[in-house]
Amino acid sequence: MATAVSRRDRRISPVFLALVAIMVVSAWAVWTGFSASPGFAVFLFVVSGWIVSLCLHEYAHARTALHGGDISIGAKGYLTLNPLKYTHLALSIVLPVIFVIMGGIGLPGGAVFIERHRIRGRWKHSLISAAGPLTNIAFAVALTAPFWLGALDGVPDVFRYALAFLAMLQVTAAILNSLPVPGLDGYGVIEPWLSYRVRRQVEPYAPFGLIAVFGVLWIPEVNHVFFDSIDAVMRGLGVSKWETYWGQEFFRFWQGEPHPASLNP
């Protein structure tokens, strides 16, 4: 099936390469302290890194769907990693970035349109939905590698904080998007195993699942439990609450430059 996709359909988009370049340059600026505003450099690094992870998340869905039998994926441009090719740019990029700015929550939106009727087998459908959150998990593990490997010697404090915050976004995205809520990937994993009657009853609510989850997170009790669980996962990856907190504080550069007590002079 994959052979029906042309080389042009697989070519990495200049848009994605530009995002990666912004991520690399801003990471360098954070590491070296080159920027006059460390907070602004952290903001650029985290936002560009977050969008890159969104692109990889959706690419994982598309690539898995291609191998599952949907050869229309290539013609739609999903294999180019170009976020401008997504079905809903606002839901896929704009809204997730707003979530990060407002509450430090990583929550991908729906993006690639998969022609499910081309795919045979419930396991294939489940795997397509699971591929996105699994990508976020892999990204989180990679970002936190210096922490759980004990390889932080010589790493500037601000860069460490920024890395911790970006990793936390990946963890929140993986957990929230794995919830069995209509419209999220977690529901997509179990949907093929539900009866036709149940799927038809749930279908009208799918467009509101993302907003509903975000709304529930504004309930203080739920918010506390959720972030306590996130902190527990981050500690398991070697990242402290202190590091993620100051990463978010530097990210919010418009509130003024933070001054952690442990920041190296």
PDB file of C-alpha atoms in Angstrom:
ATOM      1  CA  MET A   1       0.000   0.000   0.000  1.00  0.00           C
ATOM      2  CA  ALA A   2       2.728   2.464   0.971  1.00  0.00           C
ATOM      3  CA  THR A   3       4.304   2.162  -2.483  1.00  0.00           C
ATOM      4  CA  ALA A   4       1.346   4.063  -3.992  1.00  0.00           C
ATOM      5  CA  VAL A   5       2.626   7.260  -2.345  1.00  0.00           C
ATOM      6  CA  SER A   6       5.009   9.305  -4.455  1.00  0.00           C
ATOM      7  CA  ARG A   7       8.349  10.675  -3.316  1.00  0.00           C
ATOM      8  CA  ARG A   8       6.949  14.198  -3.582  1.00  0.00           C
ATOM      9  CA  ASP A   9       4.157  13.279  -1.146  1.00  0.00           C
ATOM     10  CA  ARG A  10       6.802  12.189   1.371  1.00  0.00           C
ATOM     11  CA  ARG A  11       9.083  15.217   1.016  1.00  0.00           C
ATOM     12  CA  ILE A  12       9.494  17.128   4.288  1.00  0.00           C
ATOM     13  CA  SER A  13       7.870  20.553   4.104  1.00  0.00           C
ATOM     14  CA  PRO A  14       9.960  23.753   4.326  1.00  0.00           C
ATOM     15  CA  VAL A  15       7.392  24.938   6.884  1.00  0.00           C
ATOM     16  CA  PHE A  16       8.298  22.085   9.209  1.00  0.00           C
ATOM     17  CA  LEU A  17      12.013  22.617   8.607  1.00  0.00           C
ATOM     18  CA  ALA A  18      11.550  26.298   9.495  1.00  0.00           C
ATOM     19  CA  LEU A  19       9.859  25.289  12.766  1.00  0.00           C
ATOM     20  CA  VAL A  20      12.739  22.949  13.585  1.00  0.00           C
ATOM     21  CA  ALA A  21      15.207  25.743  12.777  1.00  0.00           C
ATOM     22  CA  ILE A  22      13.389  28.127  15.148  1.00  0.00           C
ATOM     23  CA  MET A  23      13.441  25.447  17.836  1.00  0.00           C
ATOM     24  CA  VAL A  24      17.180  24.847  17.398  1.00  0.00           C
ATOM     25  CA  VAL A  25      18.131  28.531  17.273  1.00  0.00           C
ATOM     26  CA  SER A  26      15.975  29.439  20.268  1.00  0.00           C
ATOM     27  CA  ALA A  27      17.390  26.453  22.190  1.00  0.00           C
ATOM     28  CA  TRP A  28      20.874  27.773  21.428  1.00  0.00           C
ATOM     29  CA  ALA A  29      19.823  31.249  22.618  1.00  0.00           C
ATOM     30  CA  VAL A  30      18.496  29.795  25.884  1.00  0.00           C
ATOM     31  CA  TRP A  31      21.611  27.670  26.408  1.00  0.00           C
ATOM     32  CA  THR A  32      24.110  30.451  25.745  1.00  0.00           C
ATOM     33  CA  GLY A  33      22.117  33.307  27.268  1.00  0.00           C
ATOM     34  CA  PHE A  34      22.494  35.114  23.944  1.00  0.00           C
ATOM     35  CA  SER A  35      19.007  36.638  24.073  1.00  0.00           C
ATOM     36  CA  ALA A  36      18.509  39.913  25.929  1.00  0.00           C
ATOM     37  CA  SER A  37      15.325  38.344  27.290  1.00  0.00           C
ATOM     38  CA  PRO A  38      15.839  34.742  28.479  1.00  0.00           C
ATOM     39  CA  GLY A  39      12.089  34.438  28.945  1.00  0.00           C
ATOM     40  CA  PHE A  40      11.354  35.318  25.320  1.00  0.00           C
ATOM     41  CA  ALA A  41      13.950  32.788  24.147  1.00  0.00           C
ATOM     42  CA  VAL A  42      12.321  30.136  26.365  1.00  0.00           C
ATOM     43  CA  PHE A  43       8.922  31.091  24.927  1.00  0.00           C
ATOM     44  CA  LEU A  44      10.154  30.621  21.350  1.00  0.00           C
ATOM     45  CA  PHE A  45      11.851  27.335  22.218  1.00  0.00           C
ATOM     46  CA  VAL A  46       8.833  25.877  23.979  1.00  0.00           C
ATOM     47  CA  VAL A  47       6.244  27.046  21.433  1.00  0.00           C
ATOM     48  CA  SER A  48       8.276  25.916  18.421  1.00  0.00           C
ATOM     49  CA  GLY A  49       9.120  22.628  20.160  1.00  0.00           C
ATOM     50  CA  TRP A  50       5.466  22.141  21.026  1.00  0.00           C
ATOM     51  CA  ILE A  51       4.351  22.745  17.425  1.00  0.00           C
ATOM     52  CA  VAL A  52       7.056  20.367  16.163  1.00  0.00           C
ATOM     53  CA  SER A  53       5.693  17.716  18.536  1.00  0.00           C
ATOM     54  CA  LEU A  54       2.160  18.367  17.250  1.00  0.00           C
ATOM     55  CA  CYS A  55       3.393  17.807  13.704  1.00  0.00           C
ATOM     56  CA  LEU A  56       5.073  14.555  14.731  1.00  0.00           C
ATOM     57  CA  HIS A  57       1.931  13.502  16.610  1.00  0.00           C
ATOM     58  CA  GLU A  58      -0.213  13.928  13.507  1.00  0.00           C
ATOM     59  CA  TYR A  59       2.455  12.402  11.264  1.00  0.00           C
ATOM     60  CA  ALA A  60       2.347   9.280  13.436  1.00  0.00           C
ATOM     61  CA  HIS A  61      -1.419   9.025  12.891  1.00  0.00           C
ATOM     62  CA  ALA A  62      -1.006   9.529   9.142  1.00  0.00           C
ATOM     63  CA  ARG A  63       1.904   7.162   8.713  1.00  0.00           C
ATOM     64  CA  THR A  64       0.158   4.414  10.656  1.00  0.00           C
ATOM     65  CA  ALA A  65      -3.006   4.959   8.607  1.00  0.00           C
ATOM     66  CA  LEU A  66      -0.989   4.702   5.393  1.00  0.00           C
ATOM     67  CA  HIS A  67       0.388   1.321   6.386  1.00  0.00           C
ATOM     68  CA  GLY A  68      -3.106   0.353   7.544  1.00  0.00           C
ATOM     69  CA  GLY A  69      -4.488   0.842   4.039  1.00  0.00           C
ATOM     70  CA  ASP A  70      -5.425   4.522   3.590  1.00  0.00           C
ATOM     71  CA  ILE A  71      -3.286   5.513   0.594  1.00  0.00           C
ATOM     72  CA  SER A  72      -5.126   8.855   0.319  1.00  0.00           C
ATOM     73  CA  ILE A  73      -2.896  10.118   3.150  1.00  0.00           C
ATOM     74  CA  GLY A  74      -0.070  10.993   0.743  1.00  0.00           C
ATOM     75  CA  ALA A  75      -2.190  13.142  -1.582  1.00  0.00           C
ATOM     76  CA  LYS A  76      -3.498  15.110   1.404  1.00  0.00           C
ATOM     77  CA  GLY A  77       0.043  16.194   2.267  1.00  0.00           C
ATOM     78  CA  TYR A  78       0.050  14.678   5.748  1.00  0.00           C
ATOM     79  CA  LEU A  79       3.380  12.917   5.237  1.00  0.00           C
ATOM     80  CA  THR A  80       5.188  16.212   4.632  1.00  0.00           C
ATOM     81  CA  LEU A  81       4.832  17.261   8.304  1.00  0.00           C
ATOM     82  CA  ASN A  82       3.365  20.568   7.084  1.00  0.00           C
ATOM     83  CA  PRO A  83       0.862  21.822   9.703  1.00  0.00           C
ATOM     84  CA  LEU A  84      -0.798  24.004   7.044  1.00  0.00           C
ATOM     85  CA  LYS A  85      -2.092  20.799   5.434  1.00  0.00           C
ATOM     86  CA  TYR A  86      -4.143  19.823   8.448  1.00  0.00           C
ATOM     87  CA  THR A  87      -7.918  19.694   8.194  1.00  0.00           C
ATOM     88  CA  HIS A  88      -8.464  22.108  11.089  1.00  0.00           C
ATOM     89  CA  LEU A  89      -5.480  24.416  11.545  1.00  0.00           C
ATOM     90  CA  ALA A  90      -7.179  26.287  14.402  1.00  0.00           C
ATOM     91  CA  LEU A  91      -7.908  23.078  16.333  1.00  0.00           C
ATOM     92  CA  SER A  92      -4.588  21.493  15.492  1.00  0.00           C
ATOM     93  CA  ILE A  93      -2.143  24.346  16.133  1.00  0.00           C
ATOM     94  CA  VAL A  94      -3.763  27.585  17.325  1.00  0.00           C
ATOM     95  CA  LEU A  95      -5.951  26.123  20.089  1.00  0.00           C
ATOM     96  CA  PRO A  96      -3.241  23.848  21.568  1.00  0.00           C
ATOM     97  CA  VAL A  97      -0.821  26.809  21.704  1.00  0.00           C
ATOM     98  CA  ILE A  98      -3.503  28.900  23.457  1.00  0.00           C
ATOM     99  CA  PHE A  99      -3.978  26.075  25.976  1.00  0.00           C
ATOM    100  CA  VAL A 100      -0.248  26.144  26.711  1.00  0.00           C
ATOM    101  CA  ILE A 101      -0.205  29.920  27.175  1.00  0.00           C
ATOM    102  CA  MET A 102      -3.318  29.985  29.364  1.00  0.00           C
ATOM    103  CA  GLY A 103      -2.733  27.020  31.619  1.00  0.00           C
ATOM    104  CA  GLY A 104       0.455  25.180  30.790  1.00  0.00           C
ATOM    105  CA  ILE A 105      -1.544  22.257  29.413  1.00  0.00           C
ATOM    106  CA  GLY A 106      -0.466  20.275  26.378  1.00  0.00           C
ATOM    107  CA  LEU A 107      -3.548  19.111  24.535  1.00  0.00           C
ATOM    108  CA  PRO A 108      -3.375  18.288  20.812  1.00  0.00           C
ATOM    109  CA  GLY A 109      -6.463  18.824  18.698  1.00  0.00           C
ATOM    110  CA  GLY A 110      -7.851  16.802  15.842  1.00  0.00           C
ATOM    111  CA  ALA A 111      -6.017  17.329  12.568  1.00  0.00           C
ATOM    112  CA  VAL A 112      -5.556  14.660   9.928  1.00  0.00           C
ATOM    113  CA  PHE A 113      -8.590  13.240   8.152  1.00  0.00           C
ATOM    114  CA  ILE A 114      -8.283   9.484   7.785  1.00  0.00           C
ATOM    115  CA  GLU A 115     -10.553   7.571   5.431  1.00  0.00           C
ATOM    116  CA  ARG A 116     -11.404   4.827   7.877  1.00  0.00           C
ATOM    117  CA  HIS A 117     -13.430   2.817   5.374  1.00  0.00           C
ATOM    118  CA  ARG A 118     -10.171   1.967   3.573  1.00  0.00           C
ATOM    119  CA  ILE A 119      -8.772   0.265   6.686  1.00  0.00           C
ATOM    120  CA  ARG A 120      -9.685  -3.289   7.633  1.00  0.00           C
ATOM    121  CA  GLY A 121      -9.267  -4.694  11.101  1.00  0.00           C
ATOM    122  CA  ARG A 122     -10.097  -3.264  14.511  1.00  0.00           C
ATOM    123  CA  TRP A 123      -6.511  -3.536  15.722  1.00  0.00           C
ATOM    124  CA  LYS A 124      -5.339  -1.305  12.866  1.00  0.00           C
ATOM    125  CA  HIS A 125      -7.904   1.353  13.753  1.00  0.00           C
ATOM    126  CA  SER A 126      -6.868   1.256  17.416  1.00  0.00           C
ATOM    127  CA  LEU A 127      -3.187   1.487  16.540  1.00  0.00           C
ATOM    128  CA  ILE A 128      -3.778   4.514  14.309  1.00  0.00           C
ATOM    129  CA  SER A 129      -5.397   6.354  17.223  1.00  0.00           C
ATOM    130  CA  ALA A 130      -2.737   5.229  19.706  1.00  0.00           C
ATOM    131  CA  ALA A 131       0.147   6.352  17.483  1.00  0.00           C
ATOM    132  CA  GLY A 132      -0.283  10.042  18.418  1.00  0.00           C
ATOM    133  CA  PRO A 133      -0.083   9.739  22.216  1.00  0.00           C
ATOM    134  CA  LEU A 134       2.738   7.206  21.868  1.00  0.00           C
ATOM    135  CA  THR A 135       4.675   9.853  19.939  1.00  0.00           C
ATOM    136  CA  ASN A 136       4.190  12.324  22.789  1.00  0.00           C
ATOM    137  CA  ILE A 137       5.441   9.700  25.236  1.00  0.00           C
ATOM    138  CA  ALA A 138       8.535   9.074  23.122  1.00  0.00           C
ATOM    139  CA  PHE A 139       9.182  12.825  22.873  1.00  0.00           C
ATOM    140  CA  ALA A 140       8.818  13.206  26.656  1.00  0.00           C
ATOM    141  CA  VAL A 141      11.282  10.373  27.291  1.00  0.00           C
ATOM    142  CA  ALA A 142      13.782  11.951  24.883  1.00  0.00           C
ATOM    143  CA  LEU A 143      13.444  15.415  26.426  1.00  0.00           C
ATOM    144  CA  THR A 144      13.889  14.100  29.967  1.00  0.00           C
ATOM    145  CA  ALA A 145      16.808  11.802  29.095  1.00  0.00           C
ATOM    146  CA  PRO A 146      19.378  14.210  30.618  1.00  0.00           C
ATOM    147  CA  PHE A 147      17.376  14.160  33.865  1.00  0.00           C
ATOM    148  CA  TRP A 148      16.916  10.405  34.320  1.00  0.00           C
ATOM    149  CA  LEU A 149      20.404   9.693  32.995  1.00  0.00           C
ATOM    150  CA  GLY A 150      21.938  12.134  35.475  1.00  0.00           C
ATOM    151  CA  ALA A 151      23.600  14.061  32.654  1.00  0.00           C
ATOM    152  CA  LEU A 152      22.806  17.605  33.754  1.00  0.00           C
ATOM    153  CA  ASP A 153      26.357  18.666  34.658  1.00  0.00           C
ATOM    154  CA  GLY A 154      27.160  21.833  32.740  1.00  0.00           C
ATOM    155  CA  VAL A 155      23.570  22.341  31.551  1.00  0.00           C
ATOM    156  CA  PRO A 156      22.510  25.985  32.170  1.00  0.00           C
ATOM    157  CA  ASP A 157      19.659  26.339  34.665  1.00  0.00           C
ATOM    158  CA  VAL A 158      17.327  28.226  32.326  1.00  0.00           C
ATOM    159  CA  PHE A 159      17.742  25.614  29.595  1.00  0.00           C
ATOM    160  CA  ARG A 160      17.049  22.862  32.117  1.00  0.00           C
ATOM    161  CA  TYR A 161      13.854  24.614  33.222  1.00  0.00           C
ATOM    162  CA  ALA A 162      12.722  25.122  29.615  1.00  0.00           C
ATOM    163  CA  LEU A 163      13.388  21.468  28.795  1.00  0.00           C
ATOM    164  CA  ALA A 164      11.444  20.373  31.878  1.00  0.00           C
ATOM    165  CA  PHE A 165       8.425  22.494  30.954  1.00  0.00           C
ATOM    166  CA  LEU A 166       8.385  21.292  27.341  1.00  0.00           C
ATOM    167  CA  ALA A 167       8.601  17.694  28.577  1.00  0.00           C
ATOM    168  CA  MET A 168       5.715  18.298  30.956  1.00  0.00           C
ATOM    169  CA  LEU A 169       3.586  19.455  28.018  1.00  0.00           C
ATOM    170  CA  GLN A 170       4.290  16.151  26.284  1.00  0.00           C
ATOM    171  CA  VAL A 171       3.240  14.213  29.390  1.00  0.00           C
ATOM    172  CA  THR A 172       0.001  16.187  29.775  1.00  0.00           C
ATOM    173  CA  ALA A 173      -0.748  15.706  26.070  1.00  0.00           C
ATOM    174  CA  ALA A 174      -0.162  11.953  26.287  1.00  0.00           C
ATOM    175  CA  ILE A 175      -2.339  11.543  29.376  1.00  0.00           C
ATOM    176  CA  LEU A 176      -5.203  13.828  28.358  1.00  0.00           C
ATOM    177  CA  ASN A 177      -5.338  12.619  24.774  1.00  0.00           C
ATOM    178  CA  SER A 178      -5.438   9.018  26.006  1.00  0.00           C
ATOM    179  CA  LEU A 179      -8.674   9.600  27.907  1.00  0.00           C
ATOM    180  CA  PRO A 180     -11.611   7.593  26.492  1.00  0.00           C
ATOM    181  CA  VAL A 181     -13.481  10.794  25.640  1.00  0.00           C
ATOM    182  CA  PRO A 182     -15.162  11.207  22.226  1.00  0.00           C
ATOM    183  CA  GLY A 183     -12.965  13.289  19.945  1.00  0.00           C
ATOM    184  CA  LEU A 184      -9.728  12.272  21.662  1.00  0.00           C
ATOM    185  CA  ASP A 185      -7.342   9.505  20.674  1.00  0.00           C
ATOM    186  CA  GLY A 186      -8.162   7.452  23.751  1.00  0.00           C
ATOM    187  CA  TYR A 187     -11.710   7.051  22.526  1.00  0.00           C
ATOM    188  CA  GLY A 188     -10.404   6.264  19.051  1.00  0.00           C
ATOM    189  CA  VAL A 189      -8.490   3.317  20.525  1.00  0.00           C
ATOM    190  CA  ILE A 190     -11.600   1.725  22.035  1.00  0.00           C
ATOM    191  CA  GLU A 191     -14.166   2.843  19.451  1.00  0.00           C
ATOM    192  CA  PRO A 192     -13.579  -0.052  17.016  1.00  0.00           C
ATOM    193  CA  TRP A 193     -14.448  -2.474  19.801  1.00  0.00           C
ATOM    194  CA  LEU A 194     -17.780  -0.832  20.674  1.00  0.00           C
ATOM    195  CA  SER A 195     -21.104  -1.845  19.192  1.00  0.00           C
ATOM    196  CA  TYR A 196     -22.457   0.060  16.206  1.00  0.00           C
ATOM    197  CA  ARG A 197     -25.332   1.348  18.354  1.00  0.00           C
ATOM    198  CA  VAL A 198     -23.030   2.815  20.995  1.00  0.00           C
ATOM    199  CA  ARG A 199     -20.807   4.451  18.364  1.00  0.00           C
ATOM    200  CA  ARG A 200     -23.790   6.115  16.706  1.00  0.00           C
ATOM    201  CA  GLN A 201     -25.024   7.450  20.047  1.00  0.00           C
ATOM    202  CA  VAL A 202     -21.614   8.872  20.966  1.00  0.00           C
ATOM    203  CA  GLU A 203     -20.750  10.328  17.538  1.00  0.00           C
ATOM    204  CA  PRO A 204     -22.624  13.679  17.926  1.00  0.00           C
ATOM    205  CA  TYR A 205     -20.556  14.508  21.026  1.00  0.00           C
ATOM    206  CA  ALA A 206     -17.141  13.996  19.430  1.00  0.00           C
ATOM    207  CA  PRO A 207     -16.649  17.671  18.357  1.00  0.00           C
ATOM    208  CA  PHE A 208     -17.095  18.792  21.971  1.00  0.00           C
ATOM    209  CA  GLY A 209     -14.809  16.303  23.721  1.00  0.00           C
ATOM    210  CA  LEU A 210     -11.709  18.501  23.617  1.00  0.00           C
ATOM    211  CA  ILE A 211     -13.524  21.548  24.991  1.00  0.00           C
ATOM    212  CA  ALA A 212     -15.245  19.454  27.658  1.00  0.00           C
ATOM    213  CA  VAL A 213     -11.926  18.087  28.943  1.00  0.00           C
ATOM    214  CA  PHE A 214     -10.405  21.552  29.070  1.00  0.00           C
ATOM    215  CA  GLY A 215     -13.499  22.867  30.888  1.00  0.00           C
ATOM    216  CA  VAL A 216     -13.389  20.099  33.496  1.00  0.00           C
ATOM    217  CA  LEU A 217      -9.738  20.909  34.173  1.00  0.00           C
ATOM    218  CA  TRP A 218     -10.794  24.365  35.336  1.00  0.00           C
ATOM    219  CA  ILE A 219     -12.562  22.738  38.300  1.00  0.00           C
ATOM    220  CA  PRO A 220     -10.055  23.325  41.150  1.00  0.00           C
ATOM    221  CA  GLU A 221     -10.373  19.848  42.672  1.00  0.00           C
ATOM    222  CA  VAL A 222      -9.902  18.127  39.321  1.00  0.00           C
ATOM    223  CA  ASN A 223      -7.051  20.469  38.415  1.00  0.00           C
ATOM    224  CA  HIS A 224      -5.165  19.671  41.624  1.00  0.00           C
ATOM    225  CA  VAL A 225      -5.545  15.915  41.199  1.00  0.00           C
ATOM    226  CA  PHE A 226      -4.502  16.113  37.553  1.00  0.00           C
ATOM    227  CA  PHE A 227      -1.358  18.165  38.132  1.00  0.00           C
ATOM    228  CA  ASP A 228      -0.415  16.070  41.165  1.00  0.00           C
ATOM    229  CA  SER A 229      -0.461  13.030  38.881  1.00  0.00           C
ATOM    230  CA  ILE A 230       1.590  14.910  36.277  1.00  0.00           C
ATOM    231  CA  ASP A 231       4.144  15.840  38.948  1.00  0.00           C
ATOM    232  CA  ALA A 232       4.349  12.175  39.971  1.00  0.00           C
ATOM    233  CA  VAL A 233       5.075  11.110  36.382  1.00  0.00           C
ATOM    234  CA  MET A 234       7.657  13.868  35.973  1.00  0.00           C
ATOM    235  CA  ARG A 235       9.400  12.817  39.191  1.00  0.00           C
ATOM    236  CA  GLY A 236       9.529   9.301  37.775  1.00  0.00           C
ATOM    237  CA  LEU A 237      11.366  10.792  34.792  1.00  0.00           C
ATOM    238  CA  GLY A 238      13.813  12.563  37.096  1.00  0.00           C
ATOM    239  CA  VAL A 239      12.271  16.036  36.763  1.00  0.00           C
ATOM    240  CA  SER A 240      11.317  17.988  39.874  1.00  0.00           C
ATOM    241  CA  LYS A 241       8.287  20.211  40.332  1.00  0.00           C
ATOM    242  CA  TRP A 242      10.727  23.082  40.926  1.00  0.00           C
ATOM    243  CA  GLU A 243      12.140  22.714  37.410  1.00  0.00           C
ATOM    244  CA  THR A 244       8.791  22.543  35.625  1.00  0.00           C
ATOM    245  CA  TYR A 245       7.479  25.470  37.680  1.00  0.00           C
ATOM    246  CA  TRP A 246      10.342  27.777  36.759  1.00  0.00           C
ATOM    247  CA  GLY A 247      10.215  26.594  33.180  1.00  0.00           C
ATOM    248  CA  GLN A 248       6.648  27.854  32.988  1.00  0.00           C
ATOM    249  CA  GLU A 249       7.593  31.079  34.770  1.00  0.00           C
ATOM    250  CA  PHE A 250      10.309  31.836  32.195  1.00  0.00           C
ATOM    251  CA  PHE A 251       7.884  30.859  29.414  1.00  0.00           C
ATOM    252  CA  ARG A 252       5.496  33.602  30.595  1.00  0.00           C
ATOM    253  CA  PHE A 253       8.017  36.318  29.754  1.00  0.00           C
ATOM    254  CA  TRP A 254       5.281  38.968  29.537  1.00  0.00           C
ATOM    255  CA  GLN A 255       4.880  38.747  33.316  1.00  0.00           C
ATOM    256  CA  GLY A 256       8.467  39.839  33.890  1.00  0.00           C
ATOM    257  CA  GLU A 257      11.769  38.001  34.254  1.00  0.00           C
ATOM    258  CA  PRO A 258      11.708  35.457  37.119  1.00  0.00           C
ATOM    259  CA  HIS A 259      14.668  35.069  39.474  1.00  0.00           C
ATOM    260  CA  PRO A 260      14.897  31.545  40.927  1.00  0.00           C
ATOM    261  CA  ALA A 261      17.082  31.304  44.002  1.00  0.00           C
ATOM    262  CA  SER A 262      19.183  28.510  42.454  1.00  0.00           C
ATOM    263  CA  LEU A 263      19.780  30.339  39.145  1.00  0.00           C
ATOM    264  CA  ASN A 264      23.492  30.462  38.347  1.00  0.00           C
ATOM    265  CA  PRO A 265      24.878  34.042  38.213  1.00  0.00           C
TER     266      PRO A 265
END
